[in-house]
GROMACS .gro file of N, CA and C in nm:
model
  378
    1UNK      N    1  -1.037   1.682  -0.696
    1UNK     CA    2  -0.990   1.561  -0.632
    1UNK      C    3  -0.859   1.591  -0.559
    2UNK      N    4  -0.847   1.543  -0.439
    2UNK     CA    5  -0.730   1.566  -0.357
    2UNK      C    6  -0.616   1.474  -0.400
    3UNK      N    7  -0.494   1.528  -0.405
    3UNK     CA    8  -0.378   1.445  -0.436
    3UNK      C    9  -0.307   1.411  -0.307
    4UNK      N   10  -0.320   1.286  -0.266
    4UNK     CA   11  -0.258   1.237  -0.144
    4UNK      C   12  -0.187   1.107  -0.177
    5UNK      N   13  -0.064   1.098  -0.135
    5UNK     CA   14   0.010   0.973  -0.153
    5UNK      C   15  -0.033   0.880  -0.040
    6UNK      N   16  -0.119   0.782  -0.072
    6UNK     CA   17  -0.173   0.693   0.030
    6UNK      C   18  -0.133   0.547   0.007
    7UNK      N   19  -0.034   0.524  -0.081
    7UNK     CA   20   0.010   0.389  -0.111
    7UNK      C   21   0.153   0.391  -0.163
    8UNK      N   22   0.216   0.275  -0.164
    8UNK     CA   23   0.343   0.259  -0.234
    8UNK      C   24   0.353   0.118  -0.287
    9UNK      N   25   0.438   0.102  -0.388
    9UNK     CA   26   0.457  -0.026  -0.454
    9UNK      C   27   0.567  -0.104  -0.384
   10UNK      N   28   0.551  -0.236  -0.378
   10UNK     CA   29   0.651  -0.323  -0.318
   10UNK      C   30   0.695  -0.421  -0.425
   11UNK      N   31   0.824  -0.423  -0.456
   11UNK     CA   32   0.876  -0.516  -0.556
   11UNK      C   33   0.887  -0.654  -0.494
   12UNK      N   34   0.831  -0.753  -0.559
   12UNK     CA   35   0.838  -0.892  -0.513
   12UNK      C   36   0.874  -0.980  -0.632
   13UNK      N   37   0.942  -1.090  -0.606
   13UNK     CA   38   0.972  -1.186  -0.711
   13UNK      C   39   0.911  -1.319  -0.672
   14UNK      N   40   0.853  -1.393  -0.761
   14UNK     CA   41   0.826  -1.357  -0.901
   14UNK      C   42   0.713  -1.255  -0.910
   15UNK      N   43   0.713  -1.182  -1.019
   15UNK     CA   44   0.619  -1.071  -1.035
   15UNK      C   45   0.488  -1.116  -1.101
   16UNK      N   46   0.423  -1.216  -1.042
   16UNK     CA   47   0.294  -1.260  -1.094
   16UNK      C   48   0.184  -1.162  -1.054
   17UNK      N   49   0.210  -1.087  -0.949
   17UNK     CA   50   0.117  -0.987  -0.899
   17UNK      C   51   0.190  -0.855  -0.881
   18UNK      N   52   0.114  -0.748  -0.876
   18UNK     CA   53   0.167  -0.617  -0.835
   18UNK      C   54   0.139  -0.607  -0.685
   19UNK      N   55   0.243  -0.585  -0.607
   19UNK     CA   56   0.229  -0.577  -0.461
   19UNK      C   57   0.227  -0.431  -0.418
   20UNK      N   58   0.137  -0.400  -0.325
   20UNK     CA   59   0.123  -0.264  -0.275
   20UNK      C   60   0.098  -0.263  -0.125
   21UNK      N   61   0.125  -0.148  -0.066
   21UNK     CA   62   0.083  -0.118   0.070
   21UNK      C   63   0.003   0.012   0.061
   22UNK      N   64  -0.110   0.016   0.130
   22UNK     CA   65  -0.192   0.138   0.129
   22UNK      C   66  -0.256   0.158   0.266
   23UNK      N   67  -0.297   0.281   0.292
   23UNK     CA   68  -0.361   0.317   0.419
   23UNK      C   69  -0.513   0.316   0.401
   24UNK      N   70  -0.580   0.245   0.491
   24UNK     CA   71  -0.725   0.237   0.491
   24UNK      C   72  -0.772   0.250   0.636
   25UNK      N   73  -0.902   0.240   0.657
   25UNK     CA   74  -0.954   0.236   0.794
   25UNK      C   75  -0.978   0.090   0.832
   26UNK      N   76  -1.001   0.066   0.960
   26UNK     CA   77  -1.029  -0.071   1.003
   26UNK      C   78  -1.163  -0.120   0.947
   27UNK      N   79  -1.248  -0.028   0.900
   27UNK     CA   80  -1.374  -0.065   0.836
   27UNK      C   81  -1.359  -0.092   0.687
   28UNK      N   82  -1.238  -0.082   0.635
   28UNK     CA   83  -1.207  -0.116   0.495
   28UNK      C   84  -1.287  -0.032   0.395
   29UNK      N   85  -1.276   0.099   0.405
   29UNK     CA   86  -1.349   0.189   0.315
   29UNK      C   87  -1.306   0.176   0.169
   30UNK      N   88  -1.183   0.133   0.145
   30UNK     CA   89  -1.135   0.120   0.008
   30UNK      C   90  -1.202   0.005  -0.066
   31UNK      N   91  -1.252  -0.094   0.005
   31UNK     CA   92  -1.311  -0.211  -0.060
   31UNK      C   93  -1.425  -0.175  -0.155
   32UNK      N   94  -1.510  -0.081  -0.116
   32UNK     CA   95  -1.621  -0.042  -0.204
   32UNK      C   96  -1.570   0.028  -0.330
   33UNK      N   97  -1.459   0.101  -0.318
   33UNK     CA   98  -1.401   0.165  -0.436
   33UNK      C   99  -1.342   0.061  -0.531
   34UNK      N  100  -1.279  -0.042  -0.475
   34UNK     CA  101  -1.226  -0.150  -0.559
   34UNK      C  102  -1.341  -0.221  -0.632
   35UNK      N  103  -1.450  -0.239  -0.561
   35UNK     CA  104  -1.568  -0.304  -0.619
   35UNK      C  105  -1.626  -0.220  -0.732
   36UNK      N  106  -1.630  -0.088  -0.713
   36UNK     CA  107  -1.679   0.002  -0.818
   36UNK      C  108  -1.594  -0.008  -0.944
   37UNK      N  109  -1.464  -0.028  -0.925
   37UNK     CA  110  -1.372  -0.040  -1.039
   37UNK      C  111  -1.375  -0.181  -1.100
   38UNK      N  112  -1.442  -0.274  -1.033
   38UNK     CA  113  -1.452  -0.410  -1.084
   38UNK      C  114  -1.323  -0.490  -1.072
   39UNK      N  115  -1.247  -0.464  -0.966
   39UNK     CA  116  -1.119  -0.533  -0.950
   39UNK      C  117  -1.117  -0.615  -0.822
   40UNK      N  118  -1.026  -0.712  -0.820
   40UNK     CA  119  -1.006  -0.795  -0.702
   40UNK      C  120  -0.873  -0.759  -0.640
   41UNK      N  121  -0.874  -0.731  -0.512
   41UNK     CA  122  -0.752  -0.700  -0.436
   41UNK      C  123  -0.739  -0.808  -0.329
   42UNK      N  124  -0.627  -0.876  -0.330
   42UNK     CA  125  -0.605  -0.981  -0.231
   42UNK      C  126  -0.520  -0.925  -0.117
   43UNK      N  127  -0.582  -0.912  -0.002
   43UNK     CA  128  -0.511  -0.860   0.115
   43UNK      C  129  -0.425  -0.972   0.175
   44UNK      N  130  -0.299  -0.941   0.197
   44UNK     CA  131  -0.206  -1.040   0.251
   44UNK      C  132  -0.191  -1.020   0.401
   45UNK      N  133  -0.181  -0.894   0.443
   45UNK     CA  134  -0.164  -0.865   0.585
   45UNK      C  135  -0.211  -0.723   0.614
   46UNK      N  136  -0.262  -0.704   0.736
   46UNK     CA  137  -0.305  -0.571   0.780
   46UNK      C  138  -0.237  -0.539   0.912
   47UNK      N  139  -0.190  -0.416   0.924
   47UNK     CA  140  -0.126  -0.369   1.046
   47UNK      C  141  -0.210  -0.256   1.102
   48UNK      N  142  -0.282  -0.282   1.209
   48UNK     CA  143  -0.366  -0.180   1.270
   48UNK      C  144  -0.283  -0.087   1.355
   49UNK      N  145  -0.322   0.040   1.352
   49UNK     CA  146  -0.257   0.141   1.433
   49UNK      C  147  -0.335   0.152   1.564
   50UNK      N  148  -0.268   0.135   1.675
   50UNK     CA  149  -0.335   0.135   1.806
   50UNK      C  150  -0.383   0.275   1.848
   51UNK      N  151  -0.326   0.379   1.788
   51UNK     CA  152  -0.357   0.516   1.828
   51UNK      C  153  -0.485   0.568   1.761
   52UNK      N  154  -0.506   0.534   1.636
   52UNK     CA  155  -0.624   0.585   1.566
   52UNK      C  156  -0.691   0.475   1.484
   53UNK      N  157  -0.771   0.515   1.391
   53UNK     CA  158  -0.862   0.425   1.320
   53UNK      C  159  -0.805   0.368   1.191
   54UNK      N  160  -0.679   0.396   1.159
   54UNK     CA  161  -0.622   0.358   1.031
   54UNK      C  162  -0.545   0.227   1.039
   55UNK      N  163  -0.528   0.165   0.922
   55UNK     CA  164  -0.453   0.041   0.913
   55UNK      C  165  -0.369   0.042   0.784
   56UNK      N  166  -0.252  -0.019   0.790
   56UNK     CA  167  -0.168  -0.036   0.672
   56UNK      C  168  -0.200  -0.173   0.615
   57UNK      N  169  -0.238  -0.177   0.488
   57UNK     CA  170  -0.277  -0.302   0.423
   57UNK      C  171  -0.170  -0.339   0.320
   58UNK      N  172  -0.117  -0.461   0.330
   58UNK     CA  173  -0.027  -0.516   0.230
   58UNK      C  174  -0.114  -0.604   0.141
   59UNK      N  175  -0.109  -0.581   0.010
   59UNK     CA  176  -0.197  -0.655  -0.079
   59UNK      C  177  -0.128  -0.687  -0.211
   60UNK      N  178  -0.193  -0.774  -0.288
   60UNK     CA  179  -0.145  -0.802  -0.423
   60UNK      C  180  -0.261  -0.788  -0.520
   61UNK      N  181  -0.226  -0.738  -0.639
   61UNK     CA  182  -0.324  -0.706  -0.741
   61UNK      C  183  -0.277  -0.770  -0.872
   62UNK      N  184  -0.369  -0.825  -0.947
   62UNK     CA  185  -0.334  -0.879  -1.078
   62UNK      C  186  -0.287  -0.764  -1.168
   63UNK      N  187  -0.186  -0.788  -1.253
   63UNK     CA  188  -0.131  -0.679  -1.335
   63UNK      C  189  -0.236  -0.605  -1.418
   64UNK      N  190  -0.336  -0.676  -1.469
   64UNK     CA  191  -0.438  -0.609  -1.551
   64UNK      C  192  -0.540  -0.534  -1.467
   65UNK      N  193  -0.534  -0.547  -1.335
   65UNK     CA  194  -0.620  -0.469  -1.244
   65UNK      C  195  -0.546  -0.349  -1.184
   66UNK      N  196  -0.419  -0.336  -1.216
   66UNK     CA  197  -0.335  -0.231  -1.155
   66UNK      C  198  -0.392  -0.091  -1.177
   67UNK      N  199  -0.432  -0.061  -1.300
   67UNK     CA  200  -0.483   0.073  -1.330
   67UNK      C  201  -0.609   0.105  -1.249
   68UNK      N  202  -0.701   0.010  -1.240
   68UNK     CA  203  -0.823   0.029  -1.161
   68UNK      C  204  -0.793   0.043  -1.013
   69UNK      N  205  -0.694  -0.032  -0.965
   69UNK     CA  206  -0.653  -0.024  -0.825
   69UNK      C  207  -0.602   0.117  -0.793
   70UNK      N  208  -0.514   0.168  -0.878
   70UNK     CA  209  -0.459   0.302  -0.855
   70UNK      C  210  -0.567   0.410  -0.868
   71UNK      N  211  -0.660   0.390  -0.959
   71UNK     CA  212  -0.771   0.484  -0.976
   71UNK      C  213  -0.858   0.487  -0.850
   72UNK      N  214  -0.884   0.369  -0.793
   72UNK     CA  215  -0.964   0.361  -0.670
   72UNK      C  216  -0.891   0.429  -0.555
   73UNK      N  217  -0.760   0.409  -0.545
   73UNK     CA  218  -0.685   0.473  -0.436
   73UNK      C  219  -0.678   0.624  -0.453
   74UNK      N  220  -0.685   0.672  -0.576
   74UNK     CA  221  -0.691   0.817  -0.598
   74UNK      C  222  -0.821   0.877  -0.544
   75UNK      N  223  -0.928   0.798  -0.544
   75UNK     CA  224  -1.058   0.844  -0.493
   75UNK      C  225  -1.069   0.832  -0.341
   76UNK      N  226  -0.984   0.751  -0.280
   76UNK     CA  227  -0.996   0.722  -0.137
   76UNK      C  228  -0.984   0.846  -0.047
   77UNK      N  229  -0.889   0.939  -0.071
   77UNK     CA  230  -0.880   1.056   0.018
   77UNK      C  231  -1.009   1.139   0.022
   78UNK      N  232  -1.076   1.153  -0.092
   78UNK     CA  233  -1.202   1.228  -0.095
   78UNK      C  234  -1.310   1.156  -0.014
   79UNK      N  235  -1.315   1.025  -0.026
   79UNK     CA  236  -1.412   0.947   0.051
   79UNK      C  237  -1.384   0.960   0.201
   80UNK      N  238  -1.256   0.955   0.237
   80UNK     CA  239  -1.219   0.969   0.379
   80UNK      C  240  -1.264   1.104   0.433
   81UNK      N  241  -1.241   1.209   0.355
   81UNK     CA  242  -1.279   1.344   0.398
   81UNK      C  243  -1.431   1.355   0.414
   82UNK      N  244  -1.505   1.300   0.319
   82UNK     CA  245  -1.652   1.305   0.327
   82UNK      C  246  -1.706   1.230   0.448
   83UNK      N  247  -1.636   1.126   0.491
   83UNK     CA  248  -1.681   1.047   0.605
   83UNK      C  249  -1.623   1.094   0.738
   84UNK      N  250  -1.553   1.209   0.734
   84UNK     CA  251  -1.508   1.270   0.859
   84UNK      C  252  -1.366   1.237   0.903
   85UNK      N  253  -1.290   1.169   0.820
   85UNK     CA  254  -1.151   1.137   0.854
   85UNK      C  255  -1.061   1.250   0.804
   86UNK      N  256  -1.067   1.363   0.872
   86UNK     CA  257  -0.998   1.484   0.828
   86UNK      C  258  -0.846   1.478   0.841
   87UNK      N  259  -0.795   1.388   0.924
   87UNK     CA  260  -0.651   1.377   0.943
   87UNK      C  261  -0.587   1.272   0.852
   88UNK      N  262  -0.663   1.218   0.756
   88UNK     CA  263  -0.613   1.111   0.669
   88UNK      C  264  -0.490   1.155   0.591
   89UNK      N  265  -0.494   1.275   0.532
   89UNK     CA  266  -0.381   1.325   0.453
   89UNK      C  267  -0.254   1.330   0.536
   90UNK      N  268  -0.264   1.391   0.653
   90UNK     CA  269  -0.148   1.405   0.741
   90UNK      C  270  -0.097   1.268   0.787
   91UNK      N  271  -0.189   1.180   0.823
   91UNK     CA  272  -0.149   1.046   0.868
   91UNK      C  273  -0.075   0.972   0.757
   92UNK      N  274  -0.126   0.980   0.635
   92UNK     CA  275  -0.061   0.913   0.521
   92UNK      C  276   0.081   0.964   0.502
   93UNK      N  277   0.099   1.094   0.507
   93UNK     CA  278   0.232   1.152   0.489
   93UNK      C  279   0.330   1.098   0.592
   94UNK      N  280   0.292   1.102   0.717
   94UNK     CA  281   0.382   1.060   0.824
   94UNK      C  282   0.403   0.909   0.826
   95UNK      N  283   0.296   0.835   0.819
   95UNK     CA  284   0.303   0.690   0.837
   95UNK      C  285   0.364   0.619   0.717
   96UNK      N  286   0.332   0.663   0.595
   96UNK     CA  287   0.387   0.596   0.477
   96UNK      C  288   0.536   0.617   0.465
   97UNK      N  289   0.585   0.736   0.498
   97UNK     CA  290   0.730   0.758   0.494
   97UNK      C  291   0.800   0.661   0.588
   98UNK      N  292   0.748   0.647   0.708
   98UNK     CA  293   0.806   0.555   0.806
   98UNK      C  294   0.794   0.410   0.759
   99UNK      N  295   0.676   0.369   0.715
   99UNK     CA  296   0.651   0.230   0.676
   99UNK      C  297   0.731   0.190   0.554
  100UNK      N  298   0.739   0.280   0.456
  100UNK     CA  299   0.813   0.250   0.335
  100UNK      C  300   0.960   0.230   0.366
  101UNK      N  301   1.017   0.316   0.447
  101UNK     CA  302   1.158   0.302   0.485
  101UNK      C  303   1.182   0.173   0.562
  102UNK      N  304   1.089   0.138   0.652
  102UNK     CA  305   1.103   0.016   0.730
  102UNK      C  306   1.099  -0.107   0.641
  103UNK      N  307   1.004  -0.110   0.545
  103UNK     CA  308   0.994  -0.225   0.455
  103UNK      C  309   1.115  -0.236   0.363
  104UNK      N  310   1.168  -0.124   0.317
  104UNK     CA  311   1.287  -0.126   0.232
  104UNK      C  312   1.405  -0.182   0.311
  105UNK      N  313   1.425  -0.133   0.432
  105UNK     CA  314   1.535  -0.183   0.515
  105UNK      C  315   1.520  -0.332   0.543
  106UNK      N  316   1.400  -0.376   0.574
  106UNK     CA  317   1.375  -0.517   0.603
  106UNK      C  318   1.404  -0.603   0.481
  107UNK      N  319   1.359  -0.560   0.365
  107UNK     CA  320   1.382  -0.634   0.240
  107UNK      C  321   1.530  -0.641   0.206
  108UNK      N  322   1.601  -0.530   0.221
  108UNK     CA  323   1.744  -0.528   0.190
  108UNK      C  324   1.822  -0.618   0.285
  109UNK      N  325   1.786  -0.618   0.413
  109UNK     CA  326   1.855  -0.705   0.509
  109UNK      C  327   1.831  -0.852   0.476
  110UNK      N  328   1.709  -0.887   0.439
  110UNK     CA  329   1.681  -1.027   0.406
  110UNK      C  330   1.753  -1.068   0.279
  111UNK      N  331   1.766  -0.978   0.183
  111UNK     CA  332   1.840  -1.009   0.060
  111UNK      C  333   1.989  -1.024   0.088
  112UNK      N  334   2.041  -0.939   0.176
  112UNK     CA  335   2.183  -0.949   0.211
  112UNK      C  336   2.213  -1.082   0.278
  113UNK      N  337   2.123  -1.126   0.366
  113UNK     CA  338   2.143  -1.256   0.432
  113UNK      C  339   2.132  -1.371   0.332
  114UNK      N  340   2.037  -1.361   0.239
  114UNK     CA  341   2.012  -1.468   0.145
  114UNK      C  342   2.111  -1.475   0.031
  115UNK      N  343   2.164  -1.362  -0.010
  115UNK     CA  344   2.255  -1.357  -0.125
  115UNK      C  345   2.378  -1.274  -0.090
  116UNK      N  346   2.457  -1.322   0.001
  116UNK     CA  347   2.571  -1.246   0.050
  116UNK      C  348   2.667  -1.208  -0.061
  117UNK      N  349   2.691  -1.296  -0.158
  117UNK     CA  350   2.789  -1.267  -0.262
  117UNK      C  351   2.728  -1.215  -0.390
  118UNK      N  352   2.598  -1.203  -0.399
  118UNK     CA  353   2.531  -1.161  -0.522
  118UNK      C  354   2.514  -1.009  -0.524
  119UNK      N  355   2.569  -0.944  -0.627
  119UNK     CA  356   2.561  -0.798  -0.639
  119UNK      C  357   2.451  -0.754  -0.735
  120UNK      N  358   2.362  -0.846  -0.776
  120UNK     CA  359   2.258  -0.812  -0.873
  120UNK      C  360   2.124  -0.789  -0.805
  121UNK      N  361   2.122  -0.715  -0.698
  121UNK     CA  362   1.998  -0.687  -0.626
  121UNK      C  363   1.914  -0.588  -0.704
  122UNK      N  364   1.789  -0.621  -0.722
  122UNK     CA  365   1.698  -0.527  -0.787
  122UNK      C  366   1.644  -0.432  -0.682
  123UNK      N  367   1.605  -0.311  -0.721
  123UNK     CA  368   1.554  -0.217  -0.622
  123UNK      C  369   1.426  -0.269  -0.557
  124UNK      N  370   1.408  -0.235  -0.433
  124UNK     CA  371   1.294  -0.286  -0.357
  124UNK      C  372   1.164  -0.221  -0.401
  125UNK      N  373   1.170  -0.096  -0.437
  125UNK     CA  374   1.048  -0.023  -0.476
  125UNK      C  375   1.050   0.003  -0.625
  126UNK      N  376   0.934  -0.005  -0.686
  126UNK     CA  377   0.922   0.019  -0.830
  126UNK      C  378   0.903   0.166  -0.856
   0.00000   0.00000   0.00000
C-alpha cells in the first residue's frame, strides 16, 4: 500500500464533527471507499482545480466514523494509481502543502479579527 499524505485535519469549534480536507477527483472516487467502510462523509465544499482532474474536498465526519474515514483515505492512492491517475502522489504533496498553509492563515486572521484581546487561541490543525 502506498503511503501518500492526501488529507489534513481542520480544527473547528464546536467539535461535534471531525473536519478534514482531502484530494479527490471530480468523479468522487473516494465515495466508493467510504461506502465500503460503511461511513457517512458530509461534503461541505469542493474546490476544483482548473488545470487537472483533482478537487480539494472540505468535509465533516462523525467522530465514531473517523477511523473508517482515515482507512478509506489510506486506500485512495492505490485506487488512483490503478485508474491511471499516476500524478496523484505528486499533486497531493504540492497542493496540500499550499492549501493547508492557506487555510491556517485564513483561520488565524479570522480569529485575530474576532478575538483581538484573547490570547487563548487553540491551534488550527490537530
